[in-house]
Amino acid sequence: MDIQAIREQFPILSRAVRGKPLVYLDSAATSQKPRAVIDAESRFYREANSNVHRGIYLLSEEATDAYENARARVGRFLRAPDRSEIVFVRGATEALNLLAHGLGRSRLKRGDRVVATVSDHHANVVPWYMLQEERGTTLEYVGVDDTGHLRLDEYDRWFDGRTKVVTLPHVSNVLGTVNPVREIADRAHAAGAVVVVDVAQSAPHIPIDVVALGADAVAFSGHKTLGPTGIGVLWARRELLEEMPPWMGGGSMIEEVHAGRISYREPPAKFEAGTPNIAGAIGLSVALDFLEGIGWEDLARHERSMQARLFQNAEERLGKKIRIFGSRDVREREAVFSFALEGIHPHDIASILDAEGIAIRAGRQCSQPLMDRYGVGAMARASPYLYNTIEEIDRLYDALDKVVKVFA
Ligand code: C6P
């Protein structure tokens, strides 16, 4: 993998931040965008801008084809059995809200249980909590052990026939742990539950095959997979999309509207009310071409070498001063590295790093149940991606040395 050639395709990486070359280590929050994606969006506006599924004229036909081809591209990315199972949404958050809303009405009744995990992002906790408040379902959490692995034994107590939805992250946005989704899905299915998998943090790093995963529905955001913001994907098995009621009402999702009688279109249109993010969908399809063009094996090798360097530097340069959350085995985690420095608030770490041109995330990571689990209020998180280099990992540690000195 020629990292330098890859870097040249990301215009933002050549800018300076606070007078220093930018070191962007916050790709789990959002990835940077290659020129091909930026150009595809702007080309759409320059050359083919028009609304989809409406106009009987050439531009609109071209826009509709491009939008539907993007849907097919996403279908191939997820190895989805059928492109009609791909629903375009704003992002993982909207996809998970749609599912909680839809499943909450189509198959959950008062007293039914949803089982999430303490390592879920708030986007996969709050919608199910809202359902609990509104409809009297319950929400339970499976824990993680000290090394960041899900407590698989805890599922046993929830598989009693009352659990109707099992939802979990494929990869935790804080710990990076790759969860054994298939194993959990098989057990959940045997107990009569549907399985929702949040693939927001896995889709940028590992190939997703929704059938092999054993998922009934998955959600991800385009902006973490090199694509634009404001476009994301819900995939669900056709039967689930058919049984769920619509999420929003409006144009494009209706078959007929008469006073007192309204009928809805088939999925995915049923869930895409209003004018969609056409340019975003096109940008996303180009992003997926770019990502798959890199080669998953090469990407994994590069990411593992950066993770190994993160751990090696931690041990050699900071020793006991640094606390690393999650597994230390780089083969079983993806590229997020959450840590704390003894006696130093993560916000202070991030602002000193910012002065060095280094961008990391610091805070609750939108995963407060996990902060509670580890007994901390916040964490610092570095998340490298395909365009980062080993030298940048070393620069991170040069800056962390400074942080430690400032607070000594
Ligand atoms: N995590 C992070 O820094 P949206 O905001 O809808 O694009 O994605 C929500 C989301 C859902 N699931 C997981 C596992 C996620 O990591 C995220 C977004 C970012 O960790 C922003 S909080």
Short mmCIF file of C-alpha atoms and ligand atoms in Angstrom, two decimals:
data_model
loop_
_atom_site.label_atom_id
_atom_site.label_comp_id
_atom_site.label_asym_id
_atom_site.label_seq_id
_atom_site.Cartn_x
_atom_site.Cartn_y
_atom_site.Cartn_z
CA MET A 1 0.00 0.00 0.00
CA ASP A 2 1.55 3.29 -1.12
CA ILE A 3 0.50 5.58 1.73
CA GLN A 4 2.09 8.63 0.15
CA ALA A 5 0.10 8.14 -3.06
CA ILE A 6 -3.06 7.66 -0.99
CA ARG A 7 -2.38 10.79 1.05
CA GLU A 8 -2.06 12.84 -2.12
CA GLN A 9 -5.67 12.00 -2.93
CA PHE A 10 -6.92 13.67 0.26
CA PRO A 11 -6.62 17.45 -0.27
CA ILE A 12 -7.16 18.34 3.40
CA LEU A 13 -4.06 16.43 4.48
CA SER A 14 -1.78 19.03 2.93
CA ARG A 15 -3.10 21.85 5.08
CA ALA A 16 -1.39 23.18 8.18
CA VAL A 17 -3.08 23.47 11.55
CA ARG A 18 -1.72 26.01 14.03
CA GLY A 19 1.36 26.33 11.89
CA LYS A 20 2.11 22.58 11.92
CA PRO A 21 1.33 19.87 9.39
CA LEU A 22 -2.06 18.38 10.21
CA VAL A 23 -2.03 14.96 11.89
CA TYR A 24 -5.63 13.80 11.66
CA LEU A 25 -6.29 11.02 14.16
CA ASP A 26 -10.06 11.33 14.52
CA SER A 27 -11.31 9.19 11.67
CA ALA A 28 -13.70 7.23 13.91
CA ALA A 29 -15.57 10.53 14.32
CA THR A 30 -15.47 11.19 10.58
CA SER A 31 -13.02 10.15 7.89
CA GLN A 32 -11.44 12.59 5.48
CA LYS A 33 -12.65 12.59 1.88
CA PRO A 34 -10.65 11.71 -1.23
CA ARG A 35 -10.73 14.11 -4.18
CA ALA A 36 -12.79 11.58 -6.18
CA VAL A 37 -15.67 11.91 -3.69
CA ILE A 38 -15.47 15.70 -3.49
CA ASP A 39 -15.41 15.87 -7.29
CA ALA A 40 -18.31 13.44 -7.73
CA GLU A 41 -20.56 15.56 -5.52
CA SER A 42 -19.63 18.79 -7.21
CA ARG A 43 -19.90 17.20 -10.70
CA PHE A 44 -23.46 16.19 -9.90
CA TYR A 45 -24.36 19.79 -9.04
CA ARG A 46 -22.51 21.16 -12.04
CA GLU A 47 -23.72 18.71 -14.67
CA ALA A 48 -26.80 16.74 -13.66
CA ASN A 49 -28.54 18.53 -10.79
CA SER A 50 -32.27 17.82 -10.80
CA ASN A 51 -34.69 15.93 -8.60
CA VAL A 52 -35.07 12.15 -8.70
CA HIS A 53 -38.12 10.02 -9.42
CA ARG A 54 -40.10 13.03 -10.60
CA GLY A 55 -39.25 14.85 -13.82
CA ILE A 56 -39.88 13.31 -17.23
CA TYR A 57 -36.79 14.89 -18.73
CA LEU A 58 -33.21 13.88 -19.38
CA LEU A 59 -31.53 15.52 -16.38
CA SER A 60 -33.96 13.95 -13.97
CA GLU A 61 -33.55 10.57 -15.63
CA GLU A 62 -29.77 10.87 -15.25
CA ALA A 63 -30.06 11.91 -11.60
CA THR A 64 -32.49 9.05 -10.89
CA ASP A 65 -30.17 6.53 -12.57
CA ALA A 66 -27.17 7.81 -10.61
CA TYR A 67 -29.10 7.68 -7.33
CA GLU A 68 -30.41 4.16 -7.98
CA ASN A 69 -26.97 3.00 -9.14
CA ALA A 70 -25.61 4.29 -5.82
CA ARG A 71 -28.18 2.13 -4.06
CA ALA A 72 -27.01 -0.89 -6.02
CA ARG A 73 -23.38 -0.02 -5.18
CA VAL A 74 -24.19 0.05 -1.47
CA GLY A 75 -26.02 -3.26 -1.88
CA ARG A 76 -22.84 -4.83 -3.30
CA PHE A 77 -20.76 -3.28 -0.49
CA LEU A 78 -22.95 -4.97 2.12
CA ARG A 79 -23.44 -8.18 0.07
CA ALA A 80 -27.16 -7.52 0.45
CA PRO A 81 -29.42 -10.08 -1.25
CA ASP A 82 -31.40 -7.32 -3.00
CA ARG A 83 -30.85 -3.62 -3.69
CA SER A 84 -34.45 -2.87 -2.66
CA GLU A 85 -33.35 -3.65 0.91
CA ILE A 86 -31.08 -0.57 0.94
CA VAL A 87 -32.70 2.53 2.45
CA PHE A 88 -30.85 5.84 2.21
CA VAL A 89 -30.98 7.87 5.42
CA ARG A 90 -28.89 10.69 6.92
CA GLY A 91 -26.58 8.40 8.86
CA ALA A 92 -26.34 5.55 11.35
CA THR A 93 -28.29 7.58 13.90
CA GLU A 94 -31.28 7.98 11.62
CA ALA A 95 -31.13 4.32 10.55
CA LEU A 96 -31.22 3.12 14.16
CA ASN A 97 -34.04 5.52 15.04
CA LEU A 98 -35.99 4.28 12.04
CA LEU A 99 -35.54 0.70 13.21
CA ALA A 100 -36.54 1.42 16.82
CA HIS A 101 -39.57 3.30 15.57
CA GLY A 102 -40.51 0.66 13.00
CA LEU A 103 -39.86 -2.52 14.98
CA GLY A 104 -41.35 -0.84 18.05
CA ARG A 105 -44.62 -0.59 16.16
CA SER A 106 -44.56 -3.71 14.01
CA ARG A 107 -43.53 -6.33 16.52
CA LEU A 108 -42.87 -5.06 20.05
CA LYS A 109 -45.56 -4.83 22.68
CA ARG A 110 -45.57 -3.67 26.31
CA GLY A 111 -43.23 -5.81 28.39
CA ASP A 112 -41.15 -7.03 25.43
CA ARG A 113 -37.42 -6.64 25.86
CA VAL A 114 -34.65 -5.08 23.78
CA VAL A 115 -31.11 -6.16 24.67
CA ALA A 116 -28.27 -3.77 23.80
CA THR A 117 -24.72 -3.64 25.18
CA VAL A 118 -22.86 -1.17 27.40
CA SER A 119 -20.49 -0.65 24.48
CA ASP A 120 -23.21 0.70 22.19
CA HIS A 121 -23.00 4.25 20.89
CA HIS A 122 -25.78 6.53 22.19
CA ALA A 123 -27.35 6.29 18.72
CA ASN A 124 -28.09 2.63 19.46
CA VAL A 125 -29.25 3.19 23.03
CA VAL A 126 -31.36 6.35 23.13
CA PRO A 127 -33.91 5.33 20.43
CA TRP A 128 -34.61 2.06 22.30
CA TYR A 129 -34.84 3.99 25.57
CA MET A 130 -37.34 6.37 23.97
CA LEU A 131 -39.35 3.33 22.89
CA GLN A 132 -39.32 2.09 26.47
CA GLU A 133 -40.68 5.42 27.69
CA GLU A 134 -43.30 5.60 24.99
CA ARG A 135 -44.47 2.01 24.64
CA GLY A 136 -43.52 0.17 27.82
CA THR A 137 -40.89 -2.13 26.32
CA THR A 138 -37.77 -2.69 28.43
CA LEU A 139 -34.10 -2.14 27.63
CA GLU A 140 -31.29 -4.24 29.09
CA TYR A 141 -27.54 -4.11 28.58
CA VAL A 142 -24.98 -6.86 28.20
CA GLY A 143 -21.68 -5.86 29.83
CA VAL A 144 -18.06 -6.03 28.73
CA ASP A 145 -15.14 -7.56 30.63
CA ASP A 146 -11.93 -5.71 31.51
CA THR A 147 -10.40 -6.50 28.13
CA GLY A 148 -13.34 -5.03 26.24
CA HIS A 149 -14.99 -8.30 25.21
CA LEU A 150 -18.75 -8.68 25.47
CA ARG A 151 -19.86 -10.85 28.40
CA LEU A 152 -21.41 -13.53 26.19
CA ASP A 153 -22.57 -15.47 29.25
CA GLU A 154 -24.90 -12.59 30.15
CA TYR A 155 -27.02 -13.21 27.07
CA ASP A 156 -28.21 -16.51 28.61
CA ARG A 157 -30.43 -14.78 31.13
CA TRP A 158 -32.12 -12.64 28.45
CA PHE A 159 -32.93 -15.45 26.00
CA ASP A 160 -36.19 -16.45 27.63
CA GLY A 161 -38.69 -15.67 24.85
CA ARG A 162 -39.35 -12.09 26.01
CA THR A 163 -36.39 -10.57 24.17
CA LYS A 164 -37.58 -9.45 20.74
CA VAL A 165 -34.61 -7.37 19.60
CA VAL A 166 -30.89 -7.96 20.18
CA THR A 167 -28.82 -5.00 19.10
CA LEU A 168 -25.06 -4.54 19.24
CA PRO A 169 -22.12 -2.79 17.63
CA HIS A 170 -20.03 -4.87 15.23
CA VAL A 171 -17.06 -2.79 16.41
CA SER A 172 -17.12 -0.54 19.48
CA ASN A 173 -16.30 3.11 18.74
CA VAL A 174 -14.37 3.28 22.02
CA LEU A 175 -12.73 -0.11 22.48
CA GLY A 176 -12.36 -1.20 18.88
CA THR A 177 -13.35 -4.72 19.85
CA VAL A 178 -14.71 -6.76 16.96
CA ASN A 179 -17.72 -8.52 18.45
CA PRO A 180 -18.62 -12.13 17.54
CA VAL A 181 -21.85 -11.07 15.86
CA ARG A 182 -22.61 -14.37 14.13
CA GLU A 183 -22.42 -16.37 17.34
CA ILE A 184 -24.71 -13.94 19.17
CA ALA A 185 -27.07 -13.71 16.19
CA ASP A 186 -27.47 -17.48 16.01
CA ARG A 187 -28.36 -17.63 19.69
CA ALA A 188 -30.69 -14.63 19.40
CA HIS A 189 -32.51 -16.16 16.43
CA ALA A 190 -32.93 -19.45 18.26
CA ALA A 191 -34.56 -17.44 21.07
CA GLY A 192 -36.92 -15.70 18.62
CA ALA A 193 -35.27 -12.24 18.51
CA VAL A 194 -34.32 -10.09 15.53
CA VAL A 195 -30.72 -8.92 15.35
CA VAL A 196 -29.74 -5.32 14.66
CA VAL A 197 -26.05 -4.64 14.05
CA ASP A 198 -24.51 -1.18 14.15
CA VAL A 199 -21.72 -1.46 11.56
CA ALA A 200 -20.80 2.25 11.67
CA GLN A 201 -17.30 1.48 12.96
CA SER A 202 -16.69 -1.77 11.11
CA ALA A 203 -17.77 -0.75 7.60
CA PRO A 204 -14.73 1.57 7.17
CA HIS A 205 -12.30 -1.22 8.07
CA ILE A 206 -13.59 -4.71 7.29
CA PRO A 207 -15.75 -6.17 4.53
CA ILE A 208 -19.37 -6.51 5.59
CA ASP A 209 -21.54 -9.42 4.52
CA VAL A 210 -24.94 -8.92 6.11
CA VAL A 211 -26.01 -12.53 5.51
CA ALA A 212 -22.78 -14.06 6.85
CA LEU A 213 -23.04 -11.78 9.90
CA GLY A 214 -26.47 -13.20 10.66
CA ALA A 215 -27.95 -9.69 10.88
CA ASP A 216 -31.58 -8.84 10.23
CA ALA A 217 -30.73 -5.15 9.92
CA VAL A 218 -27.56 -3.05 9.85
CA ALA A 219 -26.82 0.69 9.95
CA PHE A 220 -23.83 2.77 8.88
CA SER A 221 -22.85 6.35 8.04
CA GLY A 222 -21.28 7.39 4.75
CA HIS A 223 -19.03 9.98 6.35
CA LYS A 224 -16.96 7.40 8.25
CA THR A 225 -16.36 5.38 5.06
CA LEU A 226 -14.69 8.22 3.09
CA GLY A 227 -18.10 9.50 1.92
CA PRO A 228 -19.98 12.76 2.45
CA THR A 229 -21.82 13.76 5.60
CA GLY A 230 -25.61 13.60 5.61
CA ILE A 231 -25.88 10.24 3.86
CA GLY A 232 -26.11 6.85 5.53
CA VAL A 233 -27.64 3.46 5.07
CA LEU A 234 -30.15 1.17 6.64
CA TRP A 235 -30.18 -2.37 5.33
CA ALA A 236 -32.89 -4.71 6.56
CA ARG A 237 -34.30 -8.02 5.39
CA ARG A 238 -37.13 -7.43 2.96
CA GLU A 239 -39.75 -8.94 5.33
CA LEU A 240 -38.78 -6.51 8.08
CA LEU A 241 -38.98 -3.53 5.72
CA GLU A 242 -42.39 -4.73 4.61
CA GLU A 243 -43.77 -5.21 8.10
CA MET A 244 -42.49 -1.89 9.54
CA PRO A 245 -44.71 1.16 9.18
CA PRO A 246 -43.24 4.24 7.46
CA TRP A 247 -40.98 6.50 9.46
CA MET A 248 -41.71 9.89 7.91
CA GLY A 249 -44.56 10.85 5.64
CA GLY A 250 -44.44 13.03 2.55
CA GLY A 251 -43.67 12.96 -1.15
CA SER A 252 -41.98 9.98 -2.83
CA MET A 253 -43.14 7.46 -0.22
CA ILE A 254 -46.81 7.37 -1.20
CA GLU A 255 -48.71 5.39 -3.79
CA GLU A 256 -51.95 7.39 -3.62
CA VAL A 257 -53.17 10.26 -1.46
CA HIS A 258 -56.89 11.04 -1.36
CA ALA A 259 -58.88 12.69 1.38
CA GLY A 260 -59.32 9.93 3.95
CA ARG A 261 -57.27 7.31 2.06
CA ILE A 262 -53.50 7.10 1.70
CA SER A 263 -51.42 4.16 0.52
CA TYR A 264 -47.66 3.74 0.71
CA ARG A 265 -45.11 2.57 -1.80
CA GLU A 266 -43.06 -0.59 -1.46
CA PRO A 267 -39.69 -0.44 0.36
CA PRO A 268 -37.24 1.21 0.06
CA ALA A 269 -39.37 4.15 -1.23
CA LYS A 270 -41.71 3.75 1.76
CA PHE A 271 -38.87 4.94 4.01
CA GLU A 272 -37.50 7.73 1.83
CA ALA A 273 -39.98 10.59 2.20
CA GLY A 274 -39.07 13.87 0.53
CA THR A 275 -36.16 14.81 -1.69
CA PRO A 276 -33.21 12.60 -0.73
CA ASN A 277 -29.54 13.50 -0.48
CA ILE A 278 -28.88 12.70 -4.13
CA ALA A 279 -25.36 14.15 -4.32
CA GLY A 280 -24.52 12.44 -1.02
CA ALA A 281 -25.62 9.02 -2.30
CA ILE A 282 -23.53 9.49 -5.46
CA GLY A 283 -20.54 10.63 -3.35
CA LEU A 284 -20.97 7.59 -1.11
CA SER A 285 -20.90 5.18 -4.04
CA VAL A 286 -17.63 6.73 -5.25
CA ALA A 287 -16.26 6.51 -1.69
CA LEU A 288 -17.06 2.79 -1.57
CA ASP A 289 -15.28 2.31 -4.93
CA PHE A 290 -12.26 4.07 -3.46
CA LEU A 291 -12.33 2.08 -0.21
CA GLU A 292 -12.71 -1.31 -1.87
CA GLY A 293 -10.07 -0.29 -4.40
CA ILE A 294 -7.51 -0.09 -1.58
CA GLY A 295 -7.90 -3.80 -0.78
CA TRP A 296 -9.14 -5.00 2.61
CA GLU A 297 -6.09 -7.15 3.34
CA ASP A 298 -3.66 -4.30 2.71
CA LEU A 299 -5.79 -1.96 4.76
CA ALA A 300 -5.90 -4.40 7.68
CA ARG A 301 -2.13 -4.87 7.53
CA HIS A 302 -1.49 -1.13 7.55
CA GLU A 303 -3.95 -0.50 10.37
CA ARG A 304 -2.47 -3.31 12.45
CA SER A 305 1.00 -1.87 12.07
CA MET A 306 -0.24 1.52 13.30
CA GLN A 307 -2.03 -0.10 16.22
CA ALA A 308 1.08 -2.08 17.09
CA ARG A 309 3.07 1.18 17.09
CA LEU A 310 0.47 2.84 19.34
CA PHE A 311 0.88 0.03 21.87
CA GLN A 312 4.66 -0.18 21.53
CA ASN A 313 5.09 3.58 22.06
CA ALA A 314 2.70 3.50 25.00
CA GLU A 315 4.76 0.87 26.70
CA GLU A 316 8.19 2.25 25.88
CA ARG A 317 7.51 5.97 26.24
CA LEU A 318 4.75 6.31 28.81
CA GLY A 319 4.74 3.03 30.77
CA LYS A 320 2.49 3.25 33.79
CA LYS A 321 1.46 6.84 33.03
CA ILE A 322 -0.95 5.69 30.31
CA ARG A 323 -4.08 3.60 30.77
CA ILE A 324 -5.31 1.90 27.59
CA PHE A 325 -8.91 0.72 27.39
CA GLY A 326 -9.85 -2.58 25.76
CA SER A 327 -7.90 -5.51 24.38
CA ARG A 328 -4.14 -5.30 23.76
CA ASP A 329 -4.32 -7.82 20.95
CA VAL A 330 -4.21 -5.87 17.69
CA ARG A 331 -5.63 -8.87 15.78
CA GLU A 332 -8.98 -8.62 17.54
CA ARG A 333 -9.59 -4.89 17.43
CA GLU A 334 -10.04 -2.18 14.85
CA ALA A 335 -8.27 1.14 14.68
CA VAL A 336 -9.51 3.06 17.69
CA PHE A 337 -7.18 3.61 20.60
CA SER A 338 -8.83 5.02 23.74
CA PHE A 339 -6.61 6.03 26.60
CA ALA A 340 -6.18 8.18 29.68
CA LEU A 341 -3.09 9.81 31.15
CA GLU A 342 -2.92 9.69 34.91
CA GLY A 343 -4.21 12.87 36.54
CA ILE A 344 -4.77 14.74 33.25
CA HIS A 345 -8.22 15.48 31.87
CA PRO A 346 -8.72 14.16 28.30
CA HIS A 347 -9.83 17.67 27.21
CA ASP A 348 -6.46 19.04 28.34
CA ILE A 349 -4.68 16.31 26.39
CA ALA A 350 -6.68 17.15 23.25
CA SER A 351 -6.06 20.88 23.48
CA ILE A 352 -2.32 20.50 23.92
CA LEU A 353 -2.27 18.09 20.97
CA ASP A 354 -4.29 20.60 18.96
CA ALA A 355 -1.55 23.16 19.49
CA GLU A 356 0.78 20.62 17.83
CA GLY A 357 -1.56 20.21 14.84
CA ILE A 358 -2.84 16.83 16.06
CA ALA A 359 -6.57 16.11 16.06
CA ILE A 360 -7.92 13.46 18.43
CA ARG A 361 -11.26 13.04 20.17
CA ALA A 362 -11.70 13.59 23.91
CA GLY A 363 -14.85 13.25 25.97
CA ARG A 364 -17.56 10.71 26.60
CA GLN A 365 -17.27 9.36 23.07
CA CYS A 366 -21.10 9.23 22.90
CA SER A 367 -20.79 6.06 24.99
CA GLN A 368 -21.55 7.02 28.56
CA PRO A 369 -22.59 3.54 29.75
CA LEU A 370 -19.08 2.45 28.81
CA MET A 371 -17.51 5.40 30.67
CA ASP A 372 -19.53 4.27 33.71
CA ARG A 373 -18.34 0.69 33.21
CA TYR A 374 -14.70 1.78 33.32
CA GLY A 375 -15.32 4.32 36.11
CA VAL A 376 -14.13 7.35 34.12
CA GLY A 377 -15.88 10.55 33.07
CA ALA A 378 -14.12 10.79 29.72
CA MET A 379 -11.39 9.25 27.57
CA ALA A 380 -8.99 10.44 24.90
CA ARG A 381 -9.17 8.56 21.59
CA ALA A 382 -6.84 8.40 18.61
CA SER A 383 -8.32 6.73 15.54
CA PRO A 384 -5.94 6.35 12.59
CA TYR A 385 -7.11 5.33 9.13
CA LEU A 386 -5.73 4.40 5.75
CA TYR A 387 -4.02 7.76 5.15
CA ASN A 388 -2.12 7.91 8.45
CA THR A 389 1.54 6.96 8.81
CA ILE A 390 3.74 5.41 11.47
CA GLU A 391 5.57 8.78 11.64
CA GLU A 392 2.31 10.42 12.62
CA ILE A 393 1.83 7.90 15.42
CA ASP A 394 5.29 8.86 16.64
CA ARG A 395 4.38 12.55 16.43
CA LEU A 396 1.36 11.81 18.60
CA TYR A 397 3.67 10.40 21.27
CA ASP A 398 6.11 13.33 20.97
CA ALA A 399 3.13 15.54 21.78
CA LEU A 400 1.95 13.26 24.59
CA ASP A 401 5.43 13.55 26.11
CA LYS A 402 4.87 17.31 26.14
CA VAL A 403 1.47 16.88 27.78
CA VAL A 404 3.03 14.80 30.55
CA LYS A 405 5.78 17.40 31.06
CA VAL A 406 3.28 20.30 31.22
CA PHE A 407 1.33 18.54 33.96
CA ALA A 408 4.33 17.08 35.81
N1 C6P B 1 -19.51 7.89 16.32
C1 C6P B 1 -17.48 8.84 17.18
O1 C6P B 1 -16.67 9.76 17.31
P1 C6P B 1 -23.71 9.31 13.01
O2 C6P B 1 -23.41 10.42 13.96
O3 C6P B 1 -25.19 9.10 12.82
O4 C6P B 1 -22.98 9.42 11.72
O5 C6P B 1 -23.12 7.98 13.66
C2 C6P B 1 -23.53 7.57 14.93
C3 C6P B 1 -22.74 6.39 15.38
C4 C6P B 1 -23.38 5.19 15.52
N2 C6P B 1 -22.72 4.07 15.91
C5 C6P B 1 -21.41 4.10 16.16
C6 C6P B 1 -20.72 2.83 16.56
C7 C6P B 1 -20.71 5.30 16.04
O6 C6P B 1 -19.40 5.30 16.30
C8 C6P B 1 -21.38 6.47 15.65
C9 C6P B 1 -20.67 7.79 15.55
C10 C6P B 1 -18.65 9.03 16.25
O7 C6P B 1 -17.36 7.78 17.78
C11 C6P B 1 -19.32 10.35 16.48
S1 C6P B 1 -20.08 10.44 18.06
#
